[in-house]
PDB file of C-alpha atoms in Angstrom:
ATOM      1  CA  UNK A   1     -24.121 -11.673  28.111  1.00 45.00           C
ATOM      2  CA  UNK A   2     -25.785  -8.334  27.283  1.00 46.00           C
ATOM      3  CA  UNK A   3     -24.548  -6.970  23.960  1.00 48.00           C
ATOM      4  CA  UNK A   4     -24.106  -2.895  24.847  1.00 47.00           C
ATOM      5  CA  UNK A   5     -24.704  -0.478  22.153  1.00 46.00           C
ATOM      6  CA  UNK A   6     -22.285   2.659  21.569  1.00 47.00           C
ATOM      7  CA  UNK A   7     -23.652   5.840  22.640  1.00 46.00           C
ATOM      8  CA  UNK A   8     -23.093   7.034  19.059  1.00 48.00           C
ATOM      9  CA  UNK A   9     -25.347   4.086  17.516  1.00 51.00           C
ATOM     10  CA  UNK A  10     -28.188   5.314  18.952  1.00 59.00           C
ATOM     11  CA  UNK A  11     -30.070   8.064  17.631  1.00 68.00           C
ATOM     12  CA  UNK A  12     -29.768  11.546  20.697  1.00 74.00           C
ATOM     13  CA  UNK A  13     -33.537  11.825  20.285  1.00 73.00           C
ATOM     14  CA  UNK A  14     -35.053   8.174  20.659  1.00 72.00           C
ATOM     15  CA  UNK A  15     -35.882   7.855  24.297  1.00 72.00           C
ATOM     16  CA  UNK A  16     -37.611  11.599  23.709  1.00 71.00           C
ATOM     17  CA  UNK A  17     -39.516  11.312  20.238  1.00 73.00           C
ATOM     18  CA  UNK A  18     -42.386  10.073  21.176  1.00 75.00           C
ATOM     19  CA  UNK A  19     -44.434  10.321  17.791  1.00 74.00           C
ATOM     20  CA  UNK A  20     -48.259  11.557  18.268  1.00 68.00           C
ATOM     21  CA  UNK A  21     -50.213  14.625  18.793  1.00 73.00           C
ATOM     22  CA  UNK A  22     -49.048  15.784  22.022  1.00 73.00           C
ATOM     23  CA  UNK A  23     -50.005  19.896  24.121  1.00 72.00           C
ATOM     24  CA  UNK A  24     -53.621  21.185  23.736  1.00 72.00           C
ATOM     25  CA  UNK A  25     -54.546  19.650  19.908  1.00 76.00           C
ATOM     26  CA  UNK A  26     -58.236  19.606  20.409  1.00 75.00           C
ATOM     27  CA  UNK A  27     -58.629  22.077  18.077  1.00 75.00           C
ATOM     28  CA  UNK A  28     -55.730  21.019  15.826  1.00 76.00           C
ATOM     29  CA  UNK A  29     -52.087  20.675  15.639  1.00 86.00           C
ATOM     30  CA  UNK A  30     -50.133  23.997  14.534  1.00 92.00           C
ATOM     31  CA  UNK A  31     -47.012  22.524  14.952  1.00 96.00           C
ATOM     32  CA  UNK A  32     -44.914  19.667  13.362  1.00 95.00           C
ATOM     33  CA  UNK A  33     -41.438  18.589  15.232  1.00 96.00           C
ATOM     34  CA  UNK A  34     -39.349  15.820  14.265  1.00 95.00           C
ATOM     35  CA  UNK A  35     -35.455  14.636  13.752  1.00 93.00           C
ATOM     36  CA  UNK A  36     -34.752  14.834  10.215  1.00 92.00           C
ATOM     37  CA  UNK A  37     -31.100  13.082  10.404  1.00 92.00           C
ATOM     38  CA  UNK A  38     -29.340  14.427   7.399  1.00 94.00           C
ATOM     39  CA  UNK A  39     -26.527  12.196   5.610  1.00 95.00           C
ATOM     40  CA  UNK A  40     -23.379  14.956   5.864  1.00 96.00           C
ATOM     41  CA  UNK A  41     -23.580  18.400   8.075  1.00 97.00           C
ATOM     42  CA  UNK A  42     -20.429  20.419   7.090  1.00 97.00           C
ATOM     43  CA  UNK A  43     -18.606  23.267   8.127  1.00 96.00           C
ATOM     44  CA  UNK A  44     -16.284  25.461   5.479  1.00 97.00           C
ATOM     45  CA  UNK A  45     -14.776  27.852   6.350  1.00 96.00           C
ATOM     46  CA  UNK A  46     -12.567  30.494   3.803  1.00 96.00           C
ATOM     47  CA  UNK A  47      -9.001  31.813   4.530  1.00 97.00           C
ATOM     48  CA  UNK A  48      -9.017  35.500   4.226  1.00 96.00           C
ATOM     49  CA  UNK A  49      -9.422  36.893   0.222  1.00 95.00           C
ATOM     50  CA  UNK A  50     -10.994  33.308  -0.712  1.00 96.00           C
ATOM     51  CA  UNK A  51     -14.455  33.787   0.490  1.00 93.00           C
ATOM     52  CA  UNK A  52     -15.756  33.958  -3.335  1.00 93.00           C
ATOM     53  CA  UNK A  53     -13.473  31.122  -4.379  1.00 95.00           C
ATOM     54  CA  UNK A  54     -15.002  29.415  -1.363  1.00 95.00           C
ATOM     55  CA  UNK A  55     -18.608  30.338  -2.563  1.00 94.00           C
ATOM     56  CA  UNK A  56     -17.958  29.259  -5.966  1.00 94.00           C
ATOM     57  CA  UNK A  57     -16.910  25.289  -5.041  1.00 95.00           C
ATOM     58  CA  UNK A  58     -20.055  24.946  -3.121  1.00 95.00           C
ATOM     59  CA  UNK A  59     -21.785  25.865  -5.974  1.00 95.00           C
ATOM     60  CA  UNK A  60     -19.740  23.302  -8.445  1.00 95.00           C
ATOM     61  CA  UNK A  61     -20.660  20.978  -5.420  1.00 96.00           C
ATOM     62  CA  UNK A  62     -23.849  21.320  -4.213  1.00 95.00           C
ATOM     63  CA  UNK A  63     -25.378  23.193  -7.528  1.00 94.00           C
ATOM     64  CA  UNK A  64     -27.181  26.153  -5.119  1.00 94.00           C
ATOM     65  CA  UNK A  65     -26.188  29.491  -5.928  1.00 88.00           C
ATOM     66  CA  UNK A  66     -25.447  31.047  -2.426  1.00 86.00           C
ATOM     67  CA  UNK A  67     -25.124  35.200  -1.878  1.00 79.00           C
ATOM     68  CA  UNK A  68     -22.819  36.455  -0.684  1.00 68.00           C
ATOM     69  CA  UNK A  69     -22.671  37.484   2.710  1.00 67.00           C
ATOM     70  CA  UNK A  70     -23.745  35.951   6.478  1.00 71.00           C
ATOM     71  CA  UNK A  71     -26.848  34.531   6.442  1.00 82.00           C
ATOM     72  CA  UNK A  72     -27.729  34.135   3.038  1.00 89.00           C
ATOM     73  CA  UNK A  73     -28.649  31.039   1.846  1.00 94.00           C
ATOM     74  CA  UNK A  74     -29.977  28.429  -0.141  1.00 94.00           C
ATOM     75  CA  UNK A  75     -32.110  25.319  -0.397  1.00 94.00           C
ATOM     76  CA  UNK A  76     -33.498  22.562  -2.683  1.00 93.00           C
ATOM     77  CA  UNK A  77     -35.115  20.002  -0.463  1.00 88.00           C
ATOM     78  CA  UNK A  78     -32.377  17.763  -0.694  1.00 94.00           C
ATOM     79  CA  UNK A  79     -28.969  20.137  -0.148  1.00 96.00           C
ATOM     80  CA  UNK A  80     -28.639  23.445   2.023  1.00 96.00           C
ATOM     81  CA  UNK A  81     -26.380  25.642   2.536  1.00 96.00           C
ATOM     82  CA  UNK A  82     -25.933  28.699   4.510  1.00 95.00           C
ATOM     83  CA  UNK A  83     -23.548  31.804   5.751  1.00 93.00           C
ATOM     84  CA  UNK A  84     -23.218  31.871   9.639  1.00 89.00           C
ATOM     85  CA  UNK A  85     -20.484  34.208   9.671  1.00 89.00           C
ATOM     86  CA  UNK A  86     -18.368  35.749   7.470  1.00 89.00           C
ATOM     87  CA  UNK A  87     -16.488  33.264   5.391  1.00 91.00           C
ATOM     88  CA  UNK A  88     -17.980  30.764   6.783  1.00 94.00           C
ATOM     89  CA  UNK A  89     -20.385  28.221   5.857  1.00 95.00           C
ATOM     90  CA  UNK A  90     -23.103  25.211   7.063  1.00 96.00           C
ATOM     91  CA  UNK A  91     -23.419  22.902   3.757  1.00 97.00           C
ATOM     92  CA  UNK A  92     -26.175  20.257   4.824  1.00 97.00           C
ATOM     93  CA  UNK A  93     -27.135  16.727   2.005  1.00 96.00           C
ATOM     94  CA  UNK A  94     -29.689  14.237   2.604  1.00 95.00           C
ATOM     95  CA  UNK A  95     -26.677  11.644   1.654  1.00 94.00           C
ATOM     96  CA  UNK A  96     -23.693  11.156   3.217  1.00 94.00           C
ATOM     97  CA  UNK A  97     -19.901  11.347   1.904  1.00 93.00           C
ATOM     98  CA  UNK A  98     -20.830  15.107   0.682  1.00 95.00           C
ATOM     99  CA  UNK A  99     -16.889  15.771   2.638  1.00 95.00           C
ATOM    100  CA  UNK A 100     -15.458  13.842   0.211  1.00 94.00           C
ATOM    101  CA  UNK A 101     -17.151  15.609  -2.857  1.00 94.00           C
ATOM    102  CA  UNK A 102     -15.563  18.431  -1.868  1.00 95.00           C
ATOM    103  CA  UNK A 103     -12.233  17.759  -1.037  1.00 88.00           C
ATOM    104  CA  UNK A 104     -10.709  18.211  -4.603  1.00 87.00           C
ATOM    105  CA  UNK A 105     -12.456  21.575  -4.674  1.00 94.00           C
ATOM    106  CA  UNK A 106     -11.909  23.467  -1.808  1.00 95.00           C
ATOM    107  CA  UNK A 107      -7.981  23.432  -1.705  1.00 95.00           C
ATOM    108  CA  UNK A 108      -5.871  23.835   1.302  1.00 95.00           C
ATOM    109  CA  UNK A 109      -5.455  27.243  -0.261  1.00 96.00           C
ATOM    110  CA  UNK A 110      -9.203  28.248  -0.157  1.00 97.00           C
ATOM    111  CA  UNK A 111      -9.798  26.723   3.273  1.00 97.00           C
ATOM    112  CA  UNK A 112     -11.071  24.078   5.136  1.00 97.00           C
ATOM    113  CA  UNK A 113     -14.020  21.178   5.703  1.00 97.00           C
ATOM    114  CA  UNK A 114     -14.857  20.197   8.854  1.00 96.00           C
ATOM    115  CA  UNK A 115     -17.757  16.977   8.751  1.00 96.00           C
ATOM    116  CA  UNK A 116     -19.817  17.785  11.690  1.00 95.00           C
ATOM    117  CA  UNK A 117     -22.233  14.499  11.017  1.00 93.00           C
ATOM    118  CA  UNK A 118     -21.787  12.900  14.169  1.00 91.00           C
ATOM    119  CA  UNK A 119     -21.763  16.116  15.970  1.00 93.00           C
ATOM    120  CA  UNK A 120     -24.968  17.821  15.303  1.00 95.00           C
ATOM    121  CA  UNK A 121     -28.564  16.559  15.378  1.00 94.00           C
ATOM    122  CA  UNK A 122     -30.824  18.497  13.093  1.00 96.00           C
ATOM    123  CA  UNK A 123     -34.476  18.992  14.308  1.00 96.00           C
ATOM    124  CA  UNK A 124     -37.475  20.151  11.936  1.00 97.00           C
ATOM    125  CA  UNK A 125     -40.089  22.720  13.302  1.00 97.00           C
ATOM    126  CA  UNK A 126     -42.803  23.379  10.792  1.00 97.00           C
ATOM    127  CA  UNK A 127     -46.416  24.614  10.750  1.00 97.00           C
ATOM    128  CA  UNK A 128     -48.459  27.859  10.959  1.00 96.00           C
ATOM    129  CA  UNK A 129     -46.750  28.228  14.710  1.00 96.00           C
ATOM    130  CA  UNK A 130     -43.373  28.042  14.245  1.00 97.00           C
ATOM    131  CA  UNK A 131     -42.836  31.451  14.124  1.00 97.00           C
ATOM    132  CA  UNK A 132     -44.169  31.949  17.483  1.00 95.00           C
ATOM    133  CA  UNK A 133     -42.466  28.554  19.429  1.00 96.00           C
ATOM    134  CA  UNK A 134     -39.392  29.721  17.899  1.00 96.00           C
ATOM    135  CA  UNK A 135     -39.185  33.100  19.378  1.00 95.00           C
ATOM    136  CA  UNK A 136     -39.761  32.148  22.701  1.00 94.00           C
ATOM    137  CA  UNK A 137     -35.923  30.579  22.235  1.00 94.00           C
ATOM    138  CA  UNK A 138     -34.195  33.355  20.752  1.00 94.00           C
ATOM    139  CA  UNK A 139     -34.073  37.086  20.122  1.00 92.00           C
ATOM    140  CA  UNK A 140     -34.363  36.907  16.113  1.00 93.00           C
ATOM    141  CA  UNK A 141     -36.875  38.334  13.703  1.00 95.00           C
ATOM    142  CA  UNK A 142     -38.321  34.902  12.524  1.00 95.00           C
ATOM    143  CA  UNK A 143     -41.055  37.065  10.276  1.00 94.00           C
ATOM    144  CA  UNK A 144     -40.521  36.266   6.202  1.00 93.00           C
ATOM    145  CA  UNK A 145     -39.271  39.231   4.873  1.00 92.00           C
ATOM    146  CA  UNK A 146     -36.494  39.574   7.600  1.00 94.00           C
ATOM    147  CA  UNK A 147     -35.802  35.819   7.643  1.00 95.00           C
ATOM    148  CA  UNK A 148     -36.347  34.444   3.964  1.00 94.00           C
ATOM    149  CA  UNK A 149     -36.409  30.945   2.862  1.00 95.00           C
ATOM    150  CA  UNK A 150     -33.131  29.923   2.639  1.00 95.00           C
ATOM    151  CA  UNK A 151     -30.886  32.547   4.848  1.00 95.00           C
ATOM    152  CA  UNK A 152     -29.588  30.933   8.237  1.00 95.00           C
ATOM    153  CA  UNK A 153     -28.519  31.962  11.877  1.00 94.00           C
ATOM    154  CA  UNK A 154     -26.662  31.285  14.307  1.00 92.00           C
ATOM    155  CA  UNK A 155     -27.536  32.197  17.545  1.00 91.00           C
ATOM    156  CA  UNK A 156     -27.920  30.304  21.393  1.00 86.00           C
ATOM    157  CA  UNK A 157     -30.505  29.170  23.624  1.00 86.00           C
ATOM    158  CA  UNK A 158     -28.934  29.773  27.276  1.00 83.00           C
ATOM    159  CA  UNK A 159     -25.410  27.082  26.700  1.00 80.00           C
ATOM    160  CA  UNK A 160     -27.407  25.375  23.766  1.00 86.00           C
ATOM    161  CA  UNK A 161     -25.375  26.865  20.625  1.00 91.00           C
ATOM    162  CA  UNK A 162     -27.766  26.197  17.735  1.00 94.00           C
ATOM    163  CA  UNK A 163     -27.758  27.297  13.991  1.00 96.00           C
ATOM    164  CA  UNK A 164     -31.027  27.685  12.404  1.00 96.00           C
ATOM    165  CA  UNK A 165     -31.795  27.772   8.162  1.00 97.00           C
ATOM    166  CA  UNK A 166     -35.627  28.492   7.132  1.00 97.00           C
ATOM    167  CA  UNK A 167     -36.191  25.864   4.370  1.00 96.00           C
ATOM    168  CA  UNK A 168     -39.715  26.679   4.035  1.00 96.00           C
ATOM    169  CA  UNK A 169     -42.329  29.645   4.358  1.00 96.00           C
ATOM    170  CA  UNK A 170     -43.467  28.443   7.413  1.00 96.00           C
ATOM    171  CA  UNK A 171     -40.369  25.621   8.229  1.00 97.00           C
ATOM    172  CA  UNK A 172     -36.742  25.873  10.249  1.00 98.00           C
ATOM    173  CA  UNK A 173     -33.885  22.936  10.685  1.00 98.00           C
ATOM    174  CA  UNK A 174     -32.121  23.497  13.586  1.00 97.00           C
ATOM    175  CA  UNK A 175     -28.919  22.081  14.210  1.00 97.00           C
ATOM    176  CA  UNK A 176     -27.539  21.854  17.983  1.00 95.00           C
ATOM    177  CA  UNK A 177     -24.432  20.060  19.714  1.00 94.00           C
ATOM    178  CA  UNK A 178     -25.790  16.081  20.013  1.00 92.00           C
ATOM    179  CA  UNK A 179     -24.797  16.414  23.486  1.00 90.00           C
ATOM    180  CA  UNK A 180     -27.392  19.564  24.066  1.00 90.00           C
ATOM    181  CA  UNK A 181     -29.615  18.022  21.576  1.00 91.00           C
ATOM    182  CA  UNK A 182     -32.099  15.771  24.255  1.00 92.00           C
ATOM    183  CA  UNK A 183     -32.847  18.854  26.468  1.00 91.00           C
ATOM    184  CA  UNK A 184     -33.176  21.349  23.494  1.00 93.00           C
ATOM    185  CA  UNK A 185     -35.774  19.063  22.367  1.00 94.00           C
ATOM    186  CA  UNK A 186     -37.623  18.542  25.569  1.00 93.00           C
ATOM    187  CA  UNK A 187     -37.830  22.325  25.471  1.00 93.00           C
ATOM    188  CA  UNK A 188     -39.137  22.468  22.311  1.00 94.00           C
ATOM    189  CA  UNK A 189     -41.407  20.233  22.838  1.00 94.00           C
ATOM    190  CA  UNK A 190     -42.640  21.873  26.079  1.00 93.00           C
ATOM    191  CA  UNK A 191     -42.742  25.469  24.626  1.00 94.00           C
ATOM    192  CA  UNK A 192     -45.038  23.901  21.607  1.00 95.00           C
ATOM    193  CA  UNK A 193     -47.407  22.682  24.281  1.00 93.00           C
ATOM    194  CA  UNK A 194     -49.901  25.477  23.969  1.00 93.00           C
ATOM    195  CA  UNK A 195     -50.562  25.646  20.076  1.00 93.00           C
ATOM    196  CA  UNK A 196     -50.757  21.730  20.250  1.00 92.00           C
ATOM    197  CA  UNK A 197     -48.010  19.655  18.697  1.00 90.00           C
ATOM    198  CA  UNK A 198     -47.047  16.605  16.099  1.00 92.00           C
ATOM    199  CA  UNK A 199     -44.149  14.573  16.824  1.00 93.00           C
ATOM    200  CA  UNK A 200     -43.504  12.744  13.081  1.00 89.00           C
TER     201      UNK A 200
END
């Protein structure tokens, strides 16, 4: 009898990451992809008036000191977090259980946690050209000043709804619906063609 794995057991990206230099790399690879597969991806979101209360726990939590406002953010490596919209926030750890950590800190009364782990898949697009693959996907200023390291988006890809943090000068983690997150991939993969790609 054939033992049959759950869909969930299986990582979204394995019959697609093929690792390898991969496009036109002759003259090197500008581009680094791969699926980083965090521990806990979170959601928090503030009831109305409790946005800085809100702010404040992921702080105790997480230690980063987040700004105020959409889009700001922070990162250490290890945790991120970031605004997507108002009062609301993506908290990302390498380990998992980080819902748990926060559940005697942000109350019923500040608002709620929502673990997205098994939801999202995170993908990693870094190198001198990831700037450039990224923008043929969406309509945002990927340039430094106007997207520092740290802040997040959230924006879409035709139906692929994907939120994206810059966690390095020249580095994004995007995190898209598992379901979405095979194609989105093949695209990206496809779009990083030209500049010559790494799959890691």
């Amino acid at each position: 009898m054939v033992e049959r794995q759950s869909p969930l057991e299986l990582a979204p990206l394995e019959p697609e990451l093929r690792t390898g230099s991969h496009g036109d790399f002759e003259h090197g690879v500008d581009v680094i992809l791969s699926e980083t597969r965090p521990g806990s991806i979170l959601q928090l979101a503030a009831w109305p008036g409790q946005e800085k209360e809100l702010i404040s726990g992921i702080r105790a939590v997480t230690g980063l000191a987040l700004p105020d406002g959409a889009g700001a953010g922070s990162t250490d490596g290890v945790r991120s977090v970031f605004g997507f919209a108002p009062g609301k926030f993506t908290v990302v750890d390498e380990a998992e259980g980080l819902a748990s950590a926060f559940a005697n800190v942000v109350t019923p009364a500040i608002g709620t946690v929502t673990d997205l782990s098994h939801g999202r898949t995170a993908i990693r697009i870094a190198g001198p050209k990831a700037e450039w693959v990224l923008a043929k996907f969406f309509a945002i200023d990927f340039a430094l000043p106007a997207f520092p390291v740290g802040a997040g988006r959230s924006t879409m890809h035709h139906d692929v709804f994907a939120q994206i943090q810059r966690t390095g000068a020249d580095q994004f983690d995007i995190y898209v619906f598992r379901s979405f997150a095979r194609s989105f991939w093949k695209a990206l993969c496809h779009a990083s063609e030209e500049v010559g790609y790494e799959v890691q």
